[in-house]
Coordinates of C-alpha atoms in Angstrom, one line a residue:
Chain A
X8 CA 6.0 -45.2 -109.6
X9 CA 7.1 -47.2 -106.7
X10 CA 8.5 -50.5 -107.5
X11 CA 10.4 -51.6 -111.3
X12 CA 9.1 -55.1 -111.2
X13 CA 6.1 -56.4 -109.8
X14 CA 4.9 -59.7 -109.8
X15 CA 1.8 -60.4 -108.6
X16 CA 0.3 -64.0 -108.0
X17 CA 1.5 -66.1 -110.7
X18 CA 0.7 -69.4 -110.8
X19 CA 2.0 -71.4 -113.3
X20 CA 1.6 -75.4 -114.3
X21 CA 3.5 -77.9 -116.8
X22 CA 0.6 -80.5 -117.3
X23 CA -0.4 -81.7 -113.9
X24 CA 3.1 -80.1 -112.4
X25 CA 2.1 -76.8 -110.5
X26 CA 5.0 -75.2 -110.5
X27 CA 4.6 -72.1 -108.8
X28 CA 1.3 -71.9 -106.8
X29 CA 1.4 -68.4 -106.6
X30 CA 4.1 -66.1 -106.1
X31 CA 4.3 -62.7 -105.3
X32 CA 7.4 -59.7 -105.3
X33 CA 7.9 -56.3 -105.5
X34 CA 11.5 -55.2 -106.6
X35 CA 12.9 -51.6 -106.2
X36 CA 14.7 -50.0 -108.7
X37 CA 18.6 -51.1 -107.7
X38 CA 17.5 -54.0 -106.0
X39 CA 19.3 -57.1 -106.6
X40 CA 17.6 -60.1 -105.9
X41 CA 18.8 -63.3 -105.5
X42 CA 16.4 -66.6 -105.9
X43 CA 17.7 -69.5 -104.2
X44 CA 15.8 -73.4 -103.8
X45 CA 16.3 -76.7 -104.5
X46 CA 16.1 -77.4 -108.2
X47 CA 12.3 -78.1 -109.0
X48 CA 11.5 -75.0 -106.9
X49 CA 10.2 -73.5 -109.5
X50 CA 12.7 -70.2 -109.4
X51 CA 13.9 -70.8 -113.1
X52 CA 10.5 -70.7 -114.1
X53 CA 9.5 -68.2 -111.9
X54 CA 12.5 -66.0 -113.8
X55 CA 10.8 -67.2 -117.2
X56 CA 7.7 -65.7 -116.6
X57 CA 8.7 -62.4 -115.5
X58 CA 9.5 -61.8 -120.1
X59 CA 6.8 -64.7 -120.9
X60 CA 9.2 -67.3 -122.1
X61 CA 7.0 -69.4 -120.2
X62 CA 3.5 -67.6 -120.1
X63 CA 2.0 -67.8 -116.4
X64 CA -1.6 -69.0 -115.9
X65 CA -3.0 -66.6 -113.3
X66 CA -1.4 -63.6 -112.2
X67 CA 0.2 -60.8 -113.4
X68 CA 3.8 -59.2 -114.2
X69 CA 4.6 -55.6 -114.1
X70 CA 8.0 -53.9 -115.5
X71 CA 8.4 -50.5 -115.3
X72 CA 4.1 -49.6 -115.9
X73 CA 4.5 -52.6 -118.8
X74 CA 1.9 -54.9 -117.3
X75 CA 0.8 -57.9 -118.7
X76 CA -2.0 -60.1 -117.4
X77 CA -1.7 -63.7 -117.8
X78 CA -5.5 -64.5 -118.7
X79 CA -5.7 -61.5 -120.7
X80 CA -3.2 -59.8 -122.8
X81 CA -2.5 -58.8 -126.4
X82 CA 0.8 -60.1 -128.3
X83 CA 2.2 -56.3 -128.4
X84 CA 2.1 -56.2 -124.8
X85 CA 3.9 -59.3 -124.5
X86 CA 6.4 -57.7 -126.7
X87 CA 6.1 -54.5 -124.6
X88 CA 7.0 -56.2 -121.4
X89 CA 10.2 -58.0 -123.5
X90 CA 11.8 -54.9 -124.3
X91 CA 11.6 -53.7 -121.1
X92 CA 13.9 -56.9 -119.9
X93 CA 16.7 -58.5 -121.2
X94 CA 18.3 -61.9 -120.0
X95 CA 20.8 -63.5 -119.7
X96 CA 20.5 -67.6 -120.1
X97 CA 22.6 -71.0 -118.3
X98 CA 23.4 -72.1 -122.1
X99 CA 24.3 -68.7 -122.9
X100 CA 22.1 -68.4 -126.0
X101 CA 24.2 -66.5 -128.2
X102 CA 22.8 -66.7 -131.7
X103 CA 25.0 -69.0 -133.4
X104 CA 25.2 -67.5 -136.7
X105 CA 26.4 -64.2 -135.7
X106 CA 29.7 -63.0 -134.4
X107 CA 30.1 -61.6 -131.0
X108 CA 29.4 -58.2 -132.4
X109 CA 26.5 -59.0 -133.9
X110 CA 25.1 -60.6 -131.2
X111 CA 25.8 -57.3 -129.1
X112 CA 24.7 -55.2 -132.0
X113 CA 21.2 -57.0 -132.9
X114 CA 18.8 -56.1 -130.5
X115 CA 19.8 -52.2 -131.0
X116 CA 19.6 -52.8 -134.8
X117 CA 16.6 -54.8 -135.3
X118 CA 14.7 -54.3 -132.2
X119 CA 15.4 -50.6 -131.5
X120 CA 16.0 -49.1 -135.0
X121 CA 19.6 -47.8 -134.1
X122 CA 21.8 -47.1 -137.1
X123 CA 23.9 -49.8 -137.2
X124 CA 27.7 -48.1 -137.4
X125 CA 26.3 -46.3 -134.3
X126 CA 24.8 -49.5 -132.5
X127 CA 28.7 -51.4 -133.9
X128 CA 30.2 -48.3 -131.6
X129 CA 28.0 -48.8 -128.8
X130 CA 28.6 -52.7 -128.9
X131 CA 32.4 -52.3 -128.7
X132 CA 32.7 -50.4 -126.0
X133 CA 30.2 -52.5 -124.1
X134 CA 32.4 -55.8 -125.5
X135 CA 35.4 -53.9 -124.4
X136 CA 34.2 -53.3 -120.5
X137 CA 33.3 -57.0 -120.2
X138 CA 36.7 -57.5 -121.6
X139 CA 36.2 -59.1 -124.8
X140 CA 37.9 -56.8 -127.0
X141 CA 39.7 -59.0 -129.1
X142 CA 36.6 -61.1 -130.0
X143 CA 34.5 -58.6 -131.6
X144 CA 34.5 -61.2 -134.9
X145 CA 34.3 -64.5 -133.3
X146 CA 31.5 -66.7 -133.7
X147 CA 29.9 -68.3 -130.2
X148 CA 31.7 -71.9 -131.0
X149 CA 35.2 -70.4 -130.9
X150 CA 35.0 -68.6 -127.6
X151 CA 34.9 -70.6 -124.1
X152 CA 31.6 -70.8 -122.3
X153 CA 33.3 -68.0 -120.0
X154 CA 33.5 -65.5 -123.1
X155 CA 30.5 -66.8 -124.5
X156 CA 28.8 -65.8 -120.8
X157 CA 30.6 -62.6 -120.9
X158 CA 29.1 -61.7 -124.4
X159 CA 25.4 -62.6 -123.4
X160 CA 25.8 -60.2 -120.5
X161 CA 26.8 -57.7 -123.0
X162 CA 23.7 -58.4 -125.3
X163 CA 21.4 -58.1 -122.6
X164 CA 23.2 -54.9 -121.1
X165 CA 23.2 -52.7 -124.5
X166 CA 19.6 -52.6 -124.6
X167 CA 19.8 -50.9 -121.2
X168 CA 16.5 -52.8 -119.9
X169 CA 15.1 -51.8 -116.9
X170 CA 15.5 -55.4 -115.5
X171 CA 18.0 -58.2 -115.8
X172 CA 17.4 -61.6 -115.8
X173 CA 20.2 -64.2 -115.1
X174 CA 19.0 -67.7 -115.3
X175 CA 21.5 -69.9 -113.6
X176 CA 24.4 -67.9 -115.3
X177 CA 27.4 -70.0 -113.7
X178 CA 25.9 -73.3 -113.8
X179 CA 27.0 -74.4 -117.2
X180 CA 30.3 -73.7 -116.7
X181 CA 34.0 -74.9 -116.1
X182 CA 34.4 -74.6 -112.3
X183 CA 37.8 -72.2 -113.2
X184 CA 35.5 -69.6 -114.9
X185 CA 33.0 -69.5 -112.8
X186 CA 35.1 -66.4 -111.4
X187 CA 35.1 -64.0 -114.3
X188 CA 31.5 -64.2 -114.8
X189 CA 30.9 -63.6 -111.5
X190 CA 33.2 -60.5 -111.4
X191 CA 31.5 -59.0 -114.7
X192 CA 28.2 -59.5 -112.7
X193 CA 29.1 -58.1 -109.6
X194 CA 30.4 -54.9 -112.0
X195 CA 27.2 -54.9 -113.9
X196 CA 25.1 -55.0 -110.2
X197 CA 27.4 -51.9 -109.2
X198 CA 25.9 -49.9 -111.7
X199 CA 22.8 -49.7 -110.3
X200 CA 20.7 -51.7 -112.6
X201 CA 17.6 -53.8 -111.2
X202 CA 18.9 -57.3 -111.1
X203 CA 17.4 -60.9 -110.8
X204 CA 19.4 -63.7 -110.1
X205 CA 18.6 -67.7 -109.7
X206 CA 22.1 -69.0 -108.7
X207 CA 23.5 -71.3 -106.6
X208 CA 26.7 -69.5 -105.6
X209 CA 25.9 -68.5 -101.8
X210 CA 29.5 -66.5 -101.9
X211 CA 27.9 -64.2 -104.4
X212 CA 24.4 -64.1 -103.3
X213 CA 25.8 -63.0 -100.0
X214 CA 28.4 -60.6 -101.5
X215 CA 26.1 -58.5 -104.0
X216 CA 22.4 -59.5 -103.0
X217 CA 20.5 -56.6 -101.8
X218 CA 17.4 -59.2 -101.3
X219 CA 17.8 -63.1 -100.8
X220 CA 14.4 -64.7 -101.7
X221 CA 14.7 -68.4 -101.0
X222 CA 12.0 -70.8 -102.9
X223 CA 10.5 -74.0 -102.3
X224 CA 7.4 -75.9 -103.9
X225 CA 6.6 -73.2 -106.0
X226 CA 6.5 -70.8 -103.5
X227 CA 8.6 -68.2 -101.3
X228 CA 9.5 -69.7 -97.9
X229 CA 11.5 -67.2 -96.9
X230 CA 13.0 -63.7 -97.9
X231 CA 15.0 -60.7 -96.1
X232 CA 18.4 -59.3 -96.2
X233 CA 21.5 -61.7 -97.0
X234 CA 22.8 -61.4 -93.7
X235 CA 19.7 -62.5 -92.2
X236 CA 18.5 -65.1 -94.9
X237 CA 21.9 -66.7 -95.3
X238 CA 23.3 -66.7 -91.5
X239 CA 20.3 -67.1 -89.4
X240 CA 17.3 -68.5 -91.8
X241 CA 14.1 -68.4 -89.6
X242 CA 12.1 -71.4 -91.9
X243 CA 13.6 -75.0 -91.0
X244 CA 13.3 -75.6 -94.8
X245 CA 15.6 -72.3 -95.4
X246 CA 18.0 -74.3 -92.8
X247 CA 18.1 -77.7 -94.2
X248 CA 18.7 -76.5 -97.7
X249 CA 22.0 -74.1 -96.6
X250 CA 23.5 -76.7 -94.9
X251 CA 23.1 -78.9 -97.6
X252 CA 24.7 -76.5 -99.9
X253 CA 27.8 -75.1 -97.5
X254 CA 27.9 -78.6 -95.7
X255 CA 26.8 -76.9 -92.5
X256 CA 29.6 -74.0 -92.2
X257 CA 26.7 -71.4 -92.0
X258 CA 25.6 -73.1 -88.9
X259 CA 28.6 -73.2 -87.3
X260 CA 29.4 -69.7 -88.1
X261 CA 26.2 -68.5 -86.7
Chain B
X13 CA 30.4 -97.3 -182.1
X14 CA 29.2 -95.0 -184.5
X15 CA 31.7 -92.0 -183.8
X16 CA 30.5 -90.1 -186.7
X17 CA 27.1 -89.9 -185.4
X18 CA 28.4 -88.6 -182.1
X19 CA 30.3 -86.1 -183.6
X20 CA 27.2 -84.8 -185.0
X21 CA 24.5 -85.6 -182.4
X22 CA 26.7 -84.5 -179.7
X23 CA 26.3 -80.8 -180.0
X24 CA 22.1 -81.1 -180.7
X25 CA 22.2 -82.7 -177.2
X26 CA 24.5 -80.1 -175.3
X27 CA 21.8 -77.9 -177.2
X28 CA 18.8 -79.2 -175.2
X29 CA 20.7 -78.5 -172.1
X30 CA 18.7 -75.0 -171.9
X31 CA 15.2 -76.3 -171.7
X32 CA 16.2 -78.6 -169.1
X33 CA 18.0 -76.3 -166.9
X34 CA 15.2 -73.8 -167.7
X35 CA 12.6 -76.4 -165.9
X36 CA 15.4 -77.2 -163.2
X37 CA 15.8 -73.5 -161.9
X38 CA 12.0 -72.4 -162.8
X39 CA 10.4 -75.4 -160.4
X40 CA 13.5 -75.2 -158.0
X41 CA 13.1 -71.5 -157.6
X42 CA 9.2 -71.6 -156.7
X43 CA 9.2 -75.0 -155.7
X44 CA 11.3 -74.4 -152.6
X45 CA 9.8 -71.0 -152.1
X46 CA 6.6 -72.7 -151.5
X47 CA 8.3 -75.6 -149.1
X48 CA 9.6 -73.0 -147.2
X49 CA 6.0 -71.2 -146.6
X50 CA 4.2 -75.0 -146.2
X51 CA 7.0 -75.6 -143.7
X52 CA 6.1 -72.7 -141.4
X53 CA 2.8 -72.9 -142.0
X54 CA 3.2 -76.4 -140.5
X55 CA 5.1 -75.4 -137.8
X56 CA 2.9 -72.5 -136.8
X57 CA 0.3 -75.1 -136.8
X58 CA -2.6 -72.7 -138.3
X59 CA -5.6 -74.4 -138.5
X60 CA -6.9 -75.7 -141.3
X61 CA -4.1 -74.9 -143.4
X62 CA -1.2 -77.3 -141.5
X63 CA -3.5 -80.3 -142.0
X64 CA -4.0 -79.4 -146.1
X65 CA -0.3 -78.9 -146.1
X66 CA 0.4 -82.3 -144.3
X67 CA -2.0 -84.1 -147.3
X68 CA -0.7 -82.6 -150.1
X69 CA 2.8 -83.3 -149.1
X70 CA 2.3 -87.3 -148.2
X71 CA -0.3 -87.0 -151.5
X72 CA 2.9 -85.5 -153.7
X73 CA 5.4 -88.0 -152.0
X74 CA 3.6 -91.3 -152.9
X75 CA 2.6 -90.5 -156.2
X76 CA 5.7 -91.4 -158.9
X77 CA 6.6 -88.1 -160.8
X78 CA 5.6 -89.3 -163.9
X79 CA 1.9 -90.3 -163.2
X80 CA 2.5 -86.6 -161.5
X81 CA 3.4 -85.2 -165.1
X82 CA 0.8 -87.2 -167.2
X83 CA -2.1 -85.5 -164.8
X84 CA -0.7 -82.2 -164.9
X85 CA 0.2 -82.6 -168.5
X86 CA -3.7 -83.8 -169.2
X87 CA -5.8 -82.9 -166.8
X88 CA -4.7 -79.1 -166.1
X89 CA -5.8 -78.4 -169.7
X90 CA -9.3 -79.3 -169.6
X91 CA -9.3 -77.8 -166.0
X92 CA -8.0 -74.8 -167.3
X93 CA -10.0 -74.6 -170.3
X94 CA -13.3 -74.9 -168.3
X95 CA -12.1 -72.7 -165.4
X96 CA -11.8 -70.0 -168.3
X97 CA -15.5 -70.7 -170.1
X98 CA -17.1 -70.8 -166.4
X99 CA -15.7 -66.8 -165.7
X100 CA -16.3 -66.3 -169.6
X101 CA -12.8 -66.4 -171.5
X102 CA -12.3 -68.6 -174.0
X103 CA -8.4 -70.0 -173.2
X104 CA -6.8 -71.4 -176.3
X105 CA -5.4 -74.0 -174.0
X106 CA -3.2 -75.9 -176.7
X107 CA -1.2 -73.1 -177.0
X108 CA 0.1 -73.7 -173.9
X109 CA 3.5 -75.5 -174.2
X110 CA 4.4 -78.9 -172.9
X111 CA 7.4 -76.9 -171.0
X112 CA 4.4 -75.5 -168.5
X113 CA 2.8 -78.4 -167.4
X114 CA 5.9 -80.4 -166.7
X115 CA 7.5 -77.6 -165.1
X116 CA 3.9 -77.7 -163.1
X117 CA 4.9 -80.8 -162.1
X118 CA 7.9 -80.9 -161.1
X119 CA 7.5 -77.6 -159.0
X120 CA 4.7 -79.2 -156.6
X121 CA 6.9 -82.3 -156.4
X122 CA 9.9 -79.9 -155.4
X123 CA 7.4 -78.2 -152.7
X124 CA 6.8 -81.2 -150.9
X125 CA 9.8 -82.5 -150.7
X126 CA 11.8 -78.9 -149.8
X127 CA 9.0 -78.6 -147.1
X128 CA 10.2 -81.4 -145.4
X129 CA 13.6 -80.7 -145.7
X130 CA 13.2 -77.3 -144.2
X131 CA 11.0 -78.6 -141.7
X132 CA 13.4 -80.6 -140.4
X133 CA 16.4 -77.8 -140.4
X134 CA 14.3 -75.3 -138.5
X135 CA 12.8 -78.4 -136.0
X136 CA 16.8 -78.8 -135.7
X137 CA 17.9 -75.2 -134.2
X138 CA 18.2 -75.1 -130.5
X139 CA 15.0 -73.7 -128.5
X140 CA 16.9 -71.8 -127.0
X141 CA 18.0 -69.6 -130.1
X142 CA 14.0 -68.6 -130.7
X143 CA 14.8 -68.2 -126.8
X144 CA 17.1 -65.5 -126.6
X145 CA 15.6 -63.5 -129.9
X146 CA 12.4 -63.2 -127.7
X147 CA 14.5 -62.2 -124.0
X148 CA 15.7 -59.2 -126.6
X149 CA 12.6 -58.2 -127.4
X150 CA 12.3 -59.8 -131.4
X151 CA 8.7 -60.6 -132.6
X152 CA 8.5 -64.1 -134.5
X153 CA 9.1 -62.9 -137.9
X154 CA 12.4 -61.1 -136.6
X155 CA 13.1 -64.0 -135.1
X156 CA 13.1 -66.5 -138.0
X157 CA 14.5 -64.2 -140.6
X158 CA 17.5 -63.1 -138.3
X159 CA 18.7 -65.8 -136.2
X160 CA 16.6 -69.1 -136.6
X161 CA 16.4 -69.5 -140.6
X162 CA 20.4 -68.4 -141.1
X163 CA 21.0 -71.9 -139.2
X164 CA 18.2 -74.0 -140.3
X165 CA 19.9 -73.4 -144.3
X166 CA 23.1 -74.3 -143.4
X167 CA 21.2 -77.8 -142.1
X168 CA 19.1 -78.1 -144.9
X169 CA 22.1 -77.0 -147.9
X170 CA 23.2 -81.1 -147.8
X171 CA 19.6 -82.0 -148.2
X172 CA 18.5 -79.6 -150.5
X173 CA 21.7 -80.2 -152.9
X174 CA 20.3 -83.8 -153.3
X175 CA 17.0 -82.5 -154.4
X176 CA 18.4 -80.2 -156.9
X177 CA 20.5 -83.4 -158.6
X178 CA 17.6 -85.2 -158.3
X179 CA 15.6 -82.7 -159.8
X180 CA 17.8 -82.3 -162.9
X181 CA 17.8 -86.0 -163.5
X182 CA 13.6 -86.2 -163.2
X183 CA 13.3 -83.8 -166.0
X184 CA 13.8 -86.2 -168.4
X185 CA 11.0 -87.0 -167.6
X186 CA 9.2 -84.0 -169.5
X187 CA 10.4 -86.1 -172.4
X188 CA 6.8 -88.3 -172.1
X189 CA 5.2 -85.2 -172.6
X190 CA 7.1 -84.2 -175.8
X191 CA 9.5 -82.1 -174.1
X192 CA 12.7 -81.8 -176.3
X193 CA 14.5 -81.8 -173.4
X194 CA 18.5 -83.6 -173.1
X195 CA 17.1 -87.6 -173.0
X196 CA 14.4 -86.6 -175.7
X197 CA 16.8 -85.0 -178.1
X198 CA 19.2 -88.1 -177.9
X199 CA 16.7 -90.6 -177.9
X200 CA 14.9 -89.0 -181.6
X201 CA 18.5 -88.5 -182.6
X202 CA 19.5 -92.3 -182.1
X203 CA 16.1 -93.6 -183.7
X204 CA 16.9 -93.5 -187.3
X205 CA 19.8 -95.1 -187.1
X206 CA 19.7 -97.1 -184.1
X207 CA 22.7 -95.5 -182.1
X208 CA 20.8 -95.4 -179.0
X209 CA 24.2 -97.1 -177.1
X210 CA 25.9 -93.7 -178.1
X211 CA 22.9 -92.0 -177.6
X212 CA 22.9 -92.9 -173.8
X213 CA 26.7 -92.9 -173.8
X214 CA 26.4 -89.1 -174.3
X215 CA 23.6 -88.5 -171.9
X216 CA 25.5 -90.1 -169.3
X217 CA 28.4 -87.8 -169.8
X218 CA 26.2 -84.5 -169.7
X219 CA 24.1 -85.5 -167.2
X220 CA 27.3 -86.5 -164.4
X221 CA 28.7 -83.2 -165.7
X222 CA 25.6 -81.2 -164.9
X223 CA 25.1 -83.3 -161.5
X224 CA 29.1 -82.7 -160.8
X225 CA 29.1 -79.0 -161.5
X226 CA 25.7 -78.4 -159.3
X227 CA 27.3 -80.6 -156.2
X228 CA 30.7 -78.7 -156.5
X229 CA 28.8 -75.4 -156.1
X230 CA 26.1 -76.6 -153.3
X231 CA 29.4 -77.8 -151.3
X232 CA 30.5 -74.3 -151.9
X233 CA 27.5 -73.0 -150.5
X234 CA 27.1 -74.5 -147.5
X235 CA 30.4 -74.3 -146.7
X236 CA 29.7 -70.9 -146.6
X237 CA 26.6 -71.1 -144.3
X238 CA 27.9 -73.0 -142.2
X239 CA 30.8 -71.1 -141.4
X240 CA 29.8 -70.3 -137.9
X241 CA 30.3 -73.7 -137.2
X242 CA 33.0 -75.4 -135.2
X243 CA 33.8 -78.2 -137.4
X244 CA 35.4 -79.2 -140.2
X245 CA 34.3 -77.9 -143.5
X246 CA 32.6 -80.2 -146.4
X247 CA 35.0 -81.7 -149.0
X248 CA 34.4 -79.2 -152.2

């Protein structure tokens, strides 16, 4: 098999809103890719139907020999494809009614079948390395959105998916811990797990990207190494957007 | 006041508190059972069966519970009895007691309004909590028994603990079907002598302690549900 994820001309549209006319990437095992745009770019959709939270129109999605057809597919592959993926969401998502724990431990419980003092085991020592230790029994509403973050990394990481997603994972938070989410996702990238990221956080994208796809208008503009995306973008619209973001310090630099 | 009748009429009417509670937790018990399904089934939107839901709940809702009671209490006899000649039994319909149909009754009221109470604590758990069961790999049912119907019952507990006062109070009701329920057994009590002042006197007692206990232990309950919740708790 020669690429984890494939995605292959999805279009998607919200009413009269196309959203993404069409899209097309094949990711590597390893490869961490980082989707940048403008917002309305359509790269958080474009993350949403790689699992089917939003179901695309035309095209197709491939995870690990999982693939599921837009026009034509069957609930249990939807479900196939899902447990091949895990993700990891800007509002965190944590289930409200469970403790940290138990949001760690539920998807190897319910979804995989694990007995549960052997998924609790599993959970802790995944709470532990994203450093959450003491938090095992907290609920979601008494941690920060920092911790909270750090805890839907660990959901998504126990089911040892063959893809992670990571909608926006920094946007919804304090700007003071933006930095230890980042770190725990820079740790999780070094372990060689196939990684997709929509961020905004060029630092990052430069720092742990393998790929750098940059979006606009629902489709790619643009996509190489960081180095080449992020220094010397090729596509005026790849220009105009970095020196929006970095205030034109790229330019300079270059 | 007749203290002496009270003395004796008093424990008659604590007697009857049996039958009432037997049609409060009966019609309660299936009644929300069912609210819960027509809630889903709503929600799913299945065809057909979503817009039959939707009817009989606005249907249930406008009419008054007794006119509810005096149809079930009537007309499911006869409906009975000829349902049973038609597949060839002969149903010996009056020997069905009163206790039935009003339970009936209240039980389809219960449904209707539960369903809309439950409707509106599942509509009131984020999207993204069906969200993130999904990204994990959960099908639907997993979804709803494991993450999104914990929270919607802490929502509904408030709602649901007003039904349940409300439903102990509409039993009385049964009494215009010859139920010998709490308000029936005072009422006959208080005819021969005219006591009916005491009569209600006493009713009124039971029926705040009944309402009082019940609220003190719904309190307790969501309390309880809700405790993944940042905020304060509910006075018990």
């Amino acid at each position: 098999m020669e690429y984890m994820v494939q995605i292959d001309h999805i279009h998607k549209s919200f009413g009269d809103n196309h959203v993404l006319q069409g899209v097309s990437m094949n990711i590597k095992k390893g490869e961490v890719v980082v989707i940048l745009g403008p917002s309305g770019s359509g790269k958080t959709t474009l993350l949403r139907t790689i699992n089917f939270l939003d179901a695309a129109d035309e095209g197709s999605i491939t995870v690990n020999e999982a693939r599921v057809d837009a026009q034509k597919h069957s609930k249990a592959q939807v479900l196939e494809l899902r447990k091949k993926t895990a993700m990891v969401f800007q509002n965190y998502n944590l289930f409200a009614n469970m403790t940290i724990l138990q949001n760690v431990m539920e998807g190897l419980v319910t979804v995989r079948k694990f007995k549960k003092s052997d998924a609790e085991k599993m959970s802790m020592e995944i709470l532990d390395k994203v450093g959450l230790s003491e938090k095992y029994h907290c609920y979601p509403s008494q941690l920060s959105g920092g911790q909270q973050q750090r805890a839907g990394i660990a959901r998504a990481l126990i089911l040892d998916p063959d893809v992670i997603l990571f909608d926006e994972p920094t946007s919804a938070l304090d700007p003071e811990l933006v930095g230890e989410v980042l770190n725990t996702i820079k740790a999780v990238a070094q372990t060689g797990i196939t990684m997709i990221v929509v961020t905004h956080e060029i630092a990052f994208a430069k720092e742990v990207a393998s790929r750098v796809v940059f979006m606009e208008g629902g489709v790619v503009v643009e996509e190489g190494k960081p180095g080449e995306i992020l220094v010397n973008p090729k596509e005026p619209r790849t220009q105009q957007f970095l020196s929006r973001i970095t205030g034109g310090i790229n330019q300079k630099s270059a | 006041m007749d203290f002496a009748f009270m003395a004796e009429a008093f424990p008659q009417i604590v007697g009857a508190i049996p039958i009432t509670l037997l049609m409060v937790f009966v019609s309660a018990a299936i009644g929300w059972v069912l609210g819960l399904l027509f809630a889903l089934v709503r929600r799913a939107d299945v065809q057909f069966f979503s817009q039959a839901v939707a009817v009989f709940i606005s249907f249930m809702r406008s009419v008054p519970s007794v006119i509810l009671l005096y149809i079930s209490y009537y007309v499911m006899p006869a409906v009975i009895y000829f349902y049973g000649q038609n597949i060839g039994i002969e149903i010996n319909v009056s020997g069905i007691p009163a206790v039935v149909y009003a339970i009936a009754a209240l039980t389809l009221n219960q449904a209707a309004y539960a369903s809309e109470v439950f409707r509106s604590a599942i509509a009131a758990v984020d999207e993204g909590q069906f969200e993130a069961s999904y990204s994990i790999g959960m099908n639907k049912t997993q979804a709803l028994q494991k993450v999104i119907l914990p929270q919607a019952m802490a929502t509904a507990m408030p709602n649901l603990g007003g039904l349940f006062i409300m439903l102990i109070k509409d039993t009385s009701l049964a009494y215009y079907v010859g139920v010998y329920e709490i308000t029936a057994t005072a009422n006959l009590l208080s005819m021969p002598t005219l006591n009916f002042i005491e009569a209600y006197i006493m009713t009124t007692v039971i029926y705040e302690v009944l309402s009082f206990v019940f609220n003190q232990m719904f309190r307790a309950e969501e309390n309880h549900l809700k405790r993944f919740r940042a905020v304060l708790a509910a006075q018990v």
